[in-house]
């Protein structure tokens, strides 16, 4: 089997850096790996279609379920979110998590996916230099997730300034030495609506797609 | 494989607490794990569609079958349950069991899923501080399940006040020391209708969805 | 993996008891397990649809095939069985085998599934206190199955009075000590029609569904 | 796992005996197992539909492919076989191989499946006391198969009188002691048409289905 | 598991012999196995339908992909190949590789499948006593394949007279002792069109199907 | 299992050589394997259809996802790329990566697939003697990939003259001895648009397909 083209196991990449917030649907999440925390990006785009959801990025079952839940929540709350339900029906949405060589799973990208989709359907900017991690549920709650310490360290390395966490993860932050938290502002939330209020700006992105 | 994003195996969360009963479709169940009992929530929501059933939450085959059976039972008994059959046909229903990092399986969430769907289609409140565990069958019976002692202890920790069990699980309760049962009221049932009579209130939830 | 919700492996239930014959589609079968015989129930219900077949109960491939064969046989012999072919086309049928925590496989529930579906489509009662075990074939034959001794003992424990077996299983009964057979009446059959003649009564169930 | 219902591994059945030829679509094949030869039956039935093919009997991929090839060949040669192409389009066909507890695979039931389908679509009788074994190909050839000696011994035990084999299996017969062949008549064929000429009688079955 | 019907592992067959070229869609390929080379046949037939492609013969993923590529190439070059595009749309095509007991995989049957389909859609004869082996690509190239020496020996045993290979396999032939090559004529090609020019005759097969 | 036709494991082929740029949709990529770098080709063709995407070449999940992302990006930016959106809807596209005997996976062929599809939909030539490697994302970024050193050596062996890499792979090139880089021109990019600007010529291919 020496001849197999196996880019999946090829040399390591550098850790990611925060990027700008000029593109609708691009949001920064926080991930835990066995060798430390990392940031990851959720990207989403719309193309004309019939409301189909396509998910890529070498994702496991649970992470794909998060995308389903985020979309279902948006459908069920389109009015309050200022989203035209017809837009959801008339476009396909594709969610992608870059760095395909890394398998990814778990529910903790839930609020990041939610924010990505709300930005996409509203074409509004995501707040600058913000990152987030938290599970979502169908009824609109945000649930705590693990690996908080590693995720915070990764956020600092990536020049993140604000972080959204579940209220129940507050105690995890309180256990971290204060010097590691310098320069970071934390938002603790219980509801998915709070995430959107914090992360989605009123301003539209440059050259918003007309939906 | 050091670089795999593996939130699934990340640090443990706290045990769950009972939440309120203000949302249609949210019901508290009881679960058995190798390290003790726990409570779990069943959530369900409706979105316009054609009667499709979508199930998420890192569930195994048997637990998904329970959702199918609950929905089939409701279709077959819509009239008696006060549910308009057209509503079932005109909406998709999504059932979710939060905490995606934990794989879940087995038939014991059957009556919890049934109660969730009846609350959802009727937009009626679920009784406050109640939890339940029991297998369901197509013909409307409730079957006994295992792990009763651990489930009862978890219910107490979560401040549950009333519990619905199969009549055949009565003997399991009788084997538990009385001091562990203080403050808990038990309902033993044989039929799925009894579960609904006990758990579903006449009162609608706040801001019921118009179906 | 300590945190996995694993109800599938939870504490054992008691052996089943025979139940009444008031519900269309509910029939008692006999099963063989590595720790002895047991009875099992086949349940089926109809809901408006387009003739789809849905099968649940933690069943393996061969047991699902039995359900397919039973339904196909009924379609091919609807006239003789007094079933309106339009009913088969206008309803979906769901077959369930309770006790989802136990994986089940093998062809021996064939005649039980057949009897369940005939009772369902005709809304006729199944004979009281009868159980059965036997493989079915597309051409209407009943084939012998294994584990007869254990199944007979389980039937007695469950207060079964009559048992339908394949003619070729007669010798298995003849090898069992007579004292174990007391109070049991045996019907040996070669054809699926004989099963229906014996097991399906002329009387309709209470409150038959109008098809 | 002691409680698993595992009829698949249950006690052995007796060897099969030849049955009559009164039913359209029932044909006797020969099989090779690690403990000797056996006979098997191919059954098929039609039900109104759109030409779908359903295959059951605990079969592996290759044996299912044989069924596909037989049906495709019949479609391509309907005229010569005296089959109305509209019948193929207006009925679903279900092919079943009884004894679901035994997994079955391999291409050697090809000519048996072909004969079954031709008998089914023409409602003609299959020759009495005949059995067969041989692979089929899309272009109408019959290919040799293995296990001939064991298959012949099983055929004799089952009171088979005539056997159809591929011409290239003639040498396998010539290697068998003559005393084992007494009372058996062999037909060696190269083409699928020859199989049909030998095995399908002109006479219709009793009460032929009107197609 | 002694009772499993396992024809797949049954006694070996003799090596194949070349057959005639009277049937449209039947082409001889060359295969490499761990015990030496062998010839194999590709067969294809058309039946009325909607352009579906069905592939059988116990084939692996890569070999099935070859069939897809061949068909796609023909669709993209129908005009030049003298094939009416409507024919491709109005018929289903089934490709089969006989000897179902042998699993087969790899890309080397590509040019054989291409030739089979061109013969099928044009109903033209394939050149007599010719065999071939080579991978195909979507852009019409023929790529070299392995196992050339073993394949050549098998071709001679089967009385093949001409062989089509990729130009890049010429060096493999040059490494074979000349005595083994006596009586064989080689065609080295770079493009799929060259394969068709060499292998497909102008003459139609006897009783061509009217398309 | 000696008789298995196992071309997948057959003798090794020579390394690939660069080919011309006369065909729309054919682009040269760079691959990393455990025994060194290699070049690979991406091919794509259009056939009349409904916008379906078909992918072959023994590819893993991540590599297939790259194709999906490339196509989605093109759909979302058709206008800027000079592609008629109706063409994307009215044709099926098939992407193939030759050498089916070699399993291939990983995200690094992303920019190569993108270039292939843009060339295909515009029928424009790809720049001569250019190769490329880089992951793509839905939002139009190019991400760095691994195995750069081995890929560069393979590119030289194949007579490649220009190479497109992600800006973040620049440091990997700077670590390679200068003598190995002689005769190679590097293009470092951050955006997918830059790849297209560099790799796609204004000139159409000979005999462009009329779309
Ligand atoms: Ca990273
Ligand atoms: Ca996250
Ligand atoms: Ca919990
Ligand atoms: Ca429960
Ligand atoms: Ca039981
Ligand atoms: Ca049974
Ligand atoms: Ca047998
Ligand atoms: Ca056979
Ligand atoms: Ca062979
Ligand atoms: Ca070949
Ligand atoms: Ca190569
Ligand atoms: Ca590449």
Coordinates of N, CA, C and O in Angstrom, one line a residue, chain A residues 12-13 15 30-35 38-40 61-63 65 68-69 72-73 75-76 89 99 102-108 135-141 143-148 150-151 168-169 171-172, chain B residues 1-17 19-20 23-24 26 41-48 54-60 64 92-102 209:
Chain A
X12 N 1.8 18.7 9.5 CA 1.0 19.7 10.3 C 1.0 21.1 9.7 O 2.0 21.6 9.3
X13 N -0.2 21.7 9.9 CA -0.3 23.1 9.5 C -0.1 24.0 10.8 O -0.2 23.5 11.9
X15 N -1.3 26.8 13.5 CA -2.5 27.2 14.1 C -3.2 28.3 13.4 O -2.5 29.2 12.8
X30 N -14.5 27.8 18.5 CA -13.3 27.3 19.3 C -13.4 25.8 19.4 O -14.5 25.2 19.6
X31 N -12.3 25.1 19.2 CA -12.3 23.7 19.2 C -11.3 23.1 20.2 O -10.3 23.8 20.5
X32 N -11.5 21.9 20.7 CA -10.7 21.2 21.6 C -10.1 20.0 20.8 O -10.8 19.3 20.2
X33 N -8.7 19.9 20.9 CA -8.1 18.7 20.3 C -7.2 18.1 21.4 O -6.9 18.7 22.4
X34 N -6.8 16.9 21.1 CA -5.9 16.2 22.1 C -4.6 16.9 22.3 O -3.9 16.6 23.3
X35 N -4.2 17.8 21.4 CA -2.9 18.5 21.6 C -3.1 20.0 21.9 O -2.2 20.8 21.7
X38 N -7.9 25.1 19.5 CA -7.7 25.6 18.2 C -8.9 26.5 17.9 O -9.9 26.3 18.5
X39 N -8.7 27.4 16.9 CA -9.9 28.0 16.4 C -10.3 27.3 15.1 O -9.5 26.7 14.5
X40 N -11.6 27.4 14.8 CA -12.1 26.9 13.5 C -13.0 27.9 12.9 O -13.6 28.7 13.6
X61 N -21.2 12.7 12.7 CA -22.6 12.7 12.8 C -23.1 13.8 13.7 O -24.1 14.5 13.4
X62 N -22.5 13.9 14.8 CA -23.0 14.9 15.8 C -22.9 16.3 15.3 O -23.8 17.2 15.5
X63 N -21.8 16.6 14.7 CA -21.6 18.0 14.2 C -22.5 18.3 13.1 O -23.0 19.4 13.0
X65 N -25.5 17.0 12.9 CA -26.8 17.2 13.5 C -26.9 18.7 14.1 O -28.0 19.3 14.0
X68 N -28.2 20.8 11.4 CA -29.6 20.6 11.2 C -30.5 21.3 12.2 O -31.5 21.9 11.9
X69 N -30.0 21.3 13.5 CA -30.7 21.9 14.6 C -30.7 23.4 14.4 O -31.7 24.1 14.6
X72 N -33.2 24.3 11.6 CA -34.6 24.0 12.1 C -35.0 25.2 13.0 O -36.1 25.7 12.9
X73 N -34.1 25.6 13.9 CA -34.4 26.7 14.8 C -34.7 27.9 14.0 O -35.6 28.7 14.4
X75 N -35.7 28.2 10.9 CA -37.0 28.1 10.3 C -38.2 28.4 11.2 O -39.1 29.0 10.9
X76 N -38.0 27.9 12.4 CA -39.1 28.0 13.4 C -39.2 29.4 14.0 O -40.2 29.8 14.7
X89 N -36.7 28.7 1.7 CA -37.3 27.7 0.8 C -36.7 27.8 -0.6 O -36.6 26.8 -1.3
X99 N -10.3 23.0 6.5 CA -9.3 22.1 6.9 C -9.8 20.7 6.9 O -9.9 20.0 7.9
X102 N -8.6 17.3 8.7 CA -8.9 17.1 10.2 C -10.3 16.6 10.3 O -11.2 17.4 10.1
X103 N -10.5 15.4 10.8 CA -11.9 15.0 11.2 C -12.4 15.8 12.3 O -11.6 16.1 13.3
X104 N -13.7 16.1 12.3 CA -14.2 17.0 13.4 C -15.5 16.4 13.8 O -16.3 16.0 13.0
X105 N -15.8 16.5 15.1 CA -17.1 16.0 15.6 C -17.5 16.7 16.9 O -16.6 17.4 17.5
X106 N -18.7 16.5 17.4 CA -19.1 17.0 18.7 C -20.1 18.1 18.5 O -20.2 18.7 17.4
X107 N -20.8 18.5 19.5 CA -21.9 19.5 19.4 C -21.4 20.9 19.7 O -22.3 21.8 19.6
X108 N -20.2 21.2 20.0 CA -19.8 22.5 20.5 C -19.8 23.6 19.5 O -19.7 24.8 19.8
X135 N -23.1 24.3 22.8 CA -24.1 23.4 22.1 C -25.5 24.1 22.0 O -25.8 24.9 22.9
X136 N -26.2 23.8 21.0 CA -27.6 24.4 20.9 C -28.6 23.3 20.9 O -28.3 22.1 20.7
X137 N -29.8 23.7 21.3 CA -30.9 22.7 21.4 C -32.1 23.3 20.6 O -32.2 24.5 20.3
X138 N -33.0 22.4 20.2 CA -34.1 22.8 19.4 C -35.0 23.9 20.1 O -35.6 24.7 19.4
X139 N -35.0 23.9 21.4 CA -35.9 24.8 22.1 C -35.2 26.1 22.4 O -35.8 27.0 23.1
X140 N -34.0 26.3 21.8 CA -33.4 27.6 21.9 C -32.4 27.9 23.0 O -32.0 29.0 23.3
X141 N -32.1 26.8 23.8 CA -31.1 26.9 24.9 C -29.7 26.8 24.3 O -29.5 26.1 23.3
X143 N -26.2 25.1 25.7 CA -25.7 24.2 26.7 C -24.2 24.3 26.8 O -23.5 24.7 25.9
X144 N -23.6 24.0 28.0 CA -22.2 24.1 28.2 C -21.4 23.0 27.5 O -22.0 22.0 27.1
X145 N -20.2 23.3 27.2 CA -19.3 22.3 26.5 C -18.0 22.2 27.2 O -17.7 22.9 28.2
X146 N -17.2 21.3 26.8 CA -15.9 21.0 27.5 C -14.7 21.7 26.9 O -14.9 22.4 25.9
X147 N -13.6 21.4 27.5 CA -12.3 21.9 26.9 C -12.2 23.4 26.9 O -11.4 24.0 26.1
X148 N -12.8 24.1 27.9 CA -12.9 25.5 27.9 C -11.4 26.1 28.0 O -11.1 27.1 27.3
X150 N -8.4 25.1 27.2 CA -7.6 25.0 26.0 C -8.2 25.9 24.9 O -7.4 26.5 24.1
X151 N -9.5 26.0 24.9 CA -10.1 26.9 23.8 C -9.8 28.3 24.1 O -9.6 29.1 23.1
X168 N -23.4 28.3 32.0 CA -22.9 27.2 32.8 C -21.4 26.9 32.7 O -20.8 26.1 33.4
X169 N -20.8 27.5 31.7 CA -19.3 27.4 31.5 C -18.6 28.5 32.3 O -17.4 28.6 32.3
X171 N -18.1 28.9 35.4 CA -17.2 28.4 36.5 C -15.9 27.9 35.9 O -14.9 27.9 36.5
X172 N -15.9 27.4 34.6 CA -14.7 26.9 34.0 C -13.7 28.1 33.8 O -12.5 28.0 33.9
Chain B
X1 N -2.6 10.9 14.8 CA -4.0 11.4 14.9 C -4.1 12.4 16.0 O -5.2 12.6 16.5
X2 N -3.0 13.0 16.4 CA -3.1 13.9 17.5 C -3.9 15.1 17.2 O -4.4 15.8 18.1
X3 N -4.1 15.4 15.9 CA -4.7 16.7 15.6 C -6.2 16.6 15.4 O -6.8 17.6 15.0
X4 N -6.8 15.5 15.7 CA -8.2 15.3 15.5 C -9.0 16.2 16.5 O -8.7 16.2 17.7
X5 N -10.0 16.9 16.0 CA -10.9 17.7 16.8 C -11.9 16.8 17.4 O -12.8 16.3 16.7
X6 N -11.8 16.5 18.7 CA -12.5 15.4 19.3 C -13.3 15.8 20.5 O -13.2 15.3 21.6
X7 N -14.2 16.8 20.3 CA -15.0 17.3 21.4 C -15.8 16.2 22.0 O -16.2 16.3 23.2
X8 N -16.1 15.1 21.2 CA -17.0 14.1 21.8 C -16.4 13.5 23.1 O -17.1 13.1 24.0
X9 N -15.1 13.5 23.2 CA -14.5 12.9 24.4 C -14.0 13.9 25.4 O -13.3 13.6 26.3
X10 N -14.6 15.1 25.3 CA -14.1 16.2 26.2 C -14.6 16.1 27.6 O -15.5 15.3 27.9
X11 N -14.1 16.9 28.5 CA -14.5 16.9 29.9 C -16.0 16.8 30.2 O -16.8 17.4 29.5
X12 N -16.3 16.1 31.3 CA -17.7 15.9 31.8 C -18.4 17.1 32.2 O -17.9 18.1 32.7
X13 N -19.7 17.1 31.9 CA -20.6 18.1 32.3 C -21.2 17.8 33.6 O -21.2 16.6 34.1
X14 N -21.8 18.8 34.3 CA -22.6 18.5 35.5 C -23.9 17.8 35.2 O -24.4 17.8 34.0
X15 N -24.5 17.1 36.2 CA -25.8 16.5 36.0 C -26.8 17.6 35.7 O -26.7 18.7 36.1
X16 N -27.9 17.2 35.0 CA -28.9 18.1 34.6 C -29.8 18.5 35.7 O -30.0 17.7 36.7
X17 N -30.5 19.6 35.6 CA -31.5 20.1 36.5 C -32.8 20.2 35.8 O -32.8 20.4 34.6
X19 N -36.0 21.7 34.2 CA -36.3 23.1 33.8 C -37.8 23.3 33.8 O -38.6 22.4 34.1
X20 N -38.3 24.4 33.4 CA -39.7 24.7 33.5 C -40.5 24.0 32.4 O -40.0 23.3 31.6
X23 N -42.5 25.5 27.5 CA -42.3 25.3 26.1 C -43.0 24.0 25.6 O -42.8 22.9 26.2
X24 N -43.9 24.1 24.6 CA -44.5 22.9 24.0 C -43.5 21.9 23.5 O -42.5 22.3 22.9
X26 N -41.3 20.0 25.2 CA -40.2 19.7 26.1 C -40.6 18.9 27.3 O -41.5 19.3 28.0
X41 N -33.7 15.5 28.4 CA -34.9 16.2 27.9 C -35.2 15.7 26.4 O -34.3 15.5 25.7
X42 N -36.5 15.6 26.2 CA -36.9 15.4 24.8 C -37.5 16.7 24.3 O -38.3 17.3 25.0
X43 N -37.0 17.2 23.2 CA -37.5 18.4 22.6 C -38.1 18.1 21.2 O -37.6 17.3 20.5
X44 N -39.2 18.8 20.9 CA -39.7 18.6 19.5 C -40.2 19.9 19.0 O -40.7 20.7 19.7
X45 N -40.0 20.2 17.7 CA -40.6 21.4 17.1 C -41.2 21.0 15.7 O -40.9 20.0 15.1
X46 N -42.1 21.9 15.3 CA -42.8 21.7 14.0 C -42.3 22.8 13.0 O -42.1 23.9 13.4
X47 N -42.1 22.4 11.8 CA -41.9 23.4 10.7 C -42.7 23.0 9.5 O -43.0 21.8 9.3
X48 N -43.2 24.0 8.7 CA -44.0 23.6 7.6 C -43.4 22.6 6.7 O -42.2 22.6 6.5
X54 N -37.8 14.0 11.6 CA -36.4 14.1 11.7 C -35.9 13.9 13.1 O -36.6 14.5 14.0
X55 N -34.9 13.1 13.4 CA -34.5 12.8 14.8 C -33.1 13.0 14.9 O -32.3 12.5 14.2
X56 N -32.7 13.8 16.0 CA -31.2 14.0 16.2 C -30.9 13.9 17.7 O -31.8 13.8 18.5
X57 N -29.6 13.9 18.0 CA -29.2 13.8 19.4 C -28.2 12.7 19.7 O -28.1 12.2 20.8
X58 N -27.6 12.2 18.6 CA -26.6 11.1 18.7 C -27.4 9.8 19.2 O -26.9 9.2 20.2
X59 N -28.5 9.5 18.6 CA -29.3 8.4 19.0 C -29.1 7.1 18.2 O -28.8 7.1 17.0
X60 N -29.2 6.0 18.9 CA -29.1 4.7 18.2 C -30.4 4.3 17.6 O -31.5 4.9 17.8
X64 N -34.5 5.7 18.0 CA -35.1 6.3 16.8 C -36.4 5.6 16.5 O -37.4 6.2 16.1
X92 N -43.5 19.2 9.2 CA -42.5 18.3 9.6 C -42.3 18.4 11.1 O -42.4 19.5 11.7
X93 N -41.9 17.3 11.7 CA -41.6 17.3 13.1 C -40.2 16.9 13.3 O -39.7 15.9 12.7
X94 N -39.5 17.6 14.1 CA -38.1 17.3 14.5 C -38.0 17.0 16.0 O -38.4 17.9 16.8
X95 N -37.5 15.8 16.3 CA -37.3 15.5 17.7 C -35.8 15.5 18.0 O -35.1 14.9 17.3
X96 N -35.5 16.1 19.1 CA -34.1 16.2 19.5 C -33.9 15.9 21.0 O -34.7 16.2 21.8
X97 N -32.8 15.2 21.2 CA -32.4 14.9 22.6 C -31.1 15.5 22.9 O -30.0 15.1 22.4
X98 N -31.0 16.6 23.7 CA -29.8 17.4 23.8 C -28.6 16.6 24.5 O -28.8 15.5 24.9
X99 N -27.5 17.2 24.5 CA -26.2 16.7 24.9 C -25.7 15.7 23.8 O -25.6 14.5 24.1
X100 N -25.4 16.2 22.7 CA -25.0 15.4 21.5 C -23.7 14.6 21.7 O -23.4 13.7 21.0
X101 N -22.9 15.0 22.7 CA -21.6 14.3 23.0 C -21.9 12.9 23.5 O -21.0 12.1 23.5
X102 N -23.1 12.7 24.1 CA -23.4 11.4 24.7 C -24.2 10.5 23.7 O -25.4 10.9 23.4
X209 N -48.1 28.1 19.3 CA -48.0 28.2 17.8 C -49.4 27.9 17.2 O -50.1 27.0 17.6

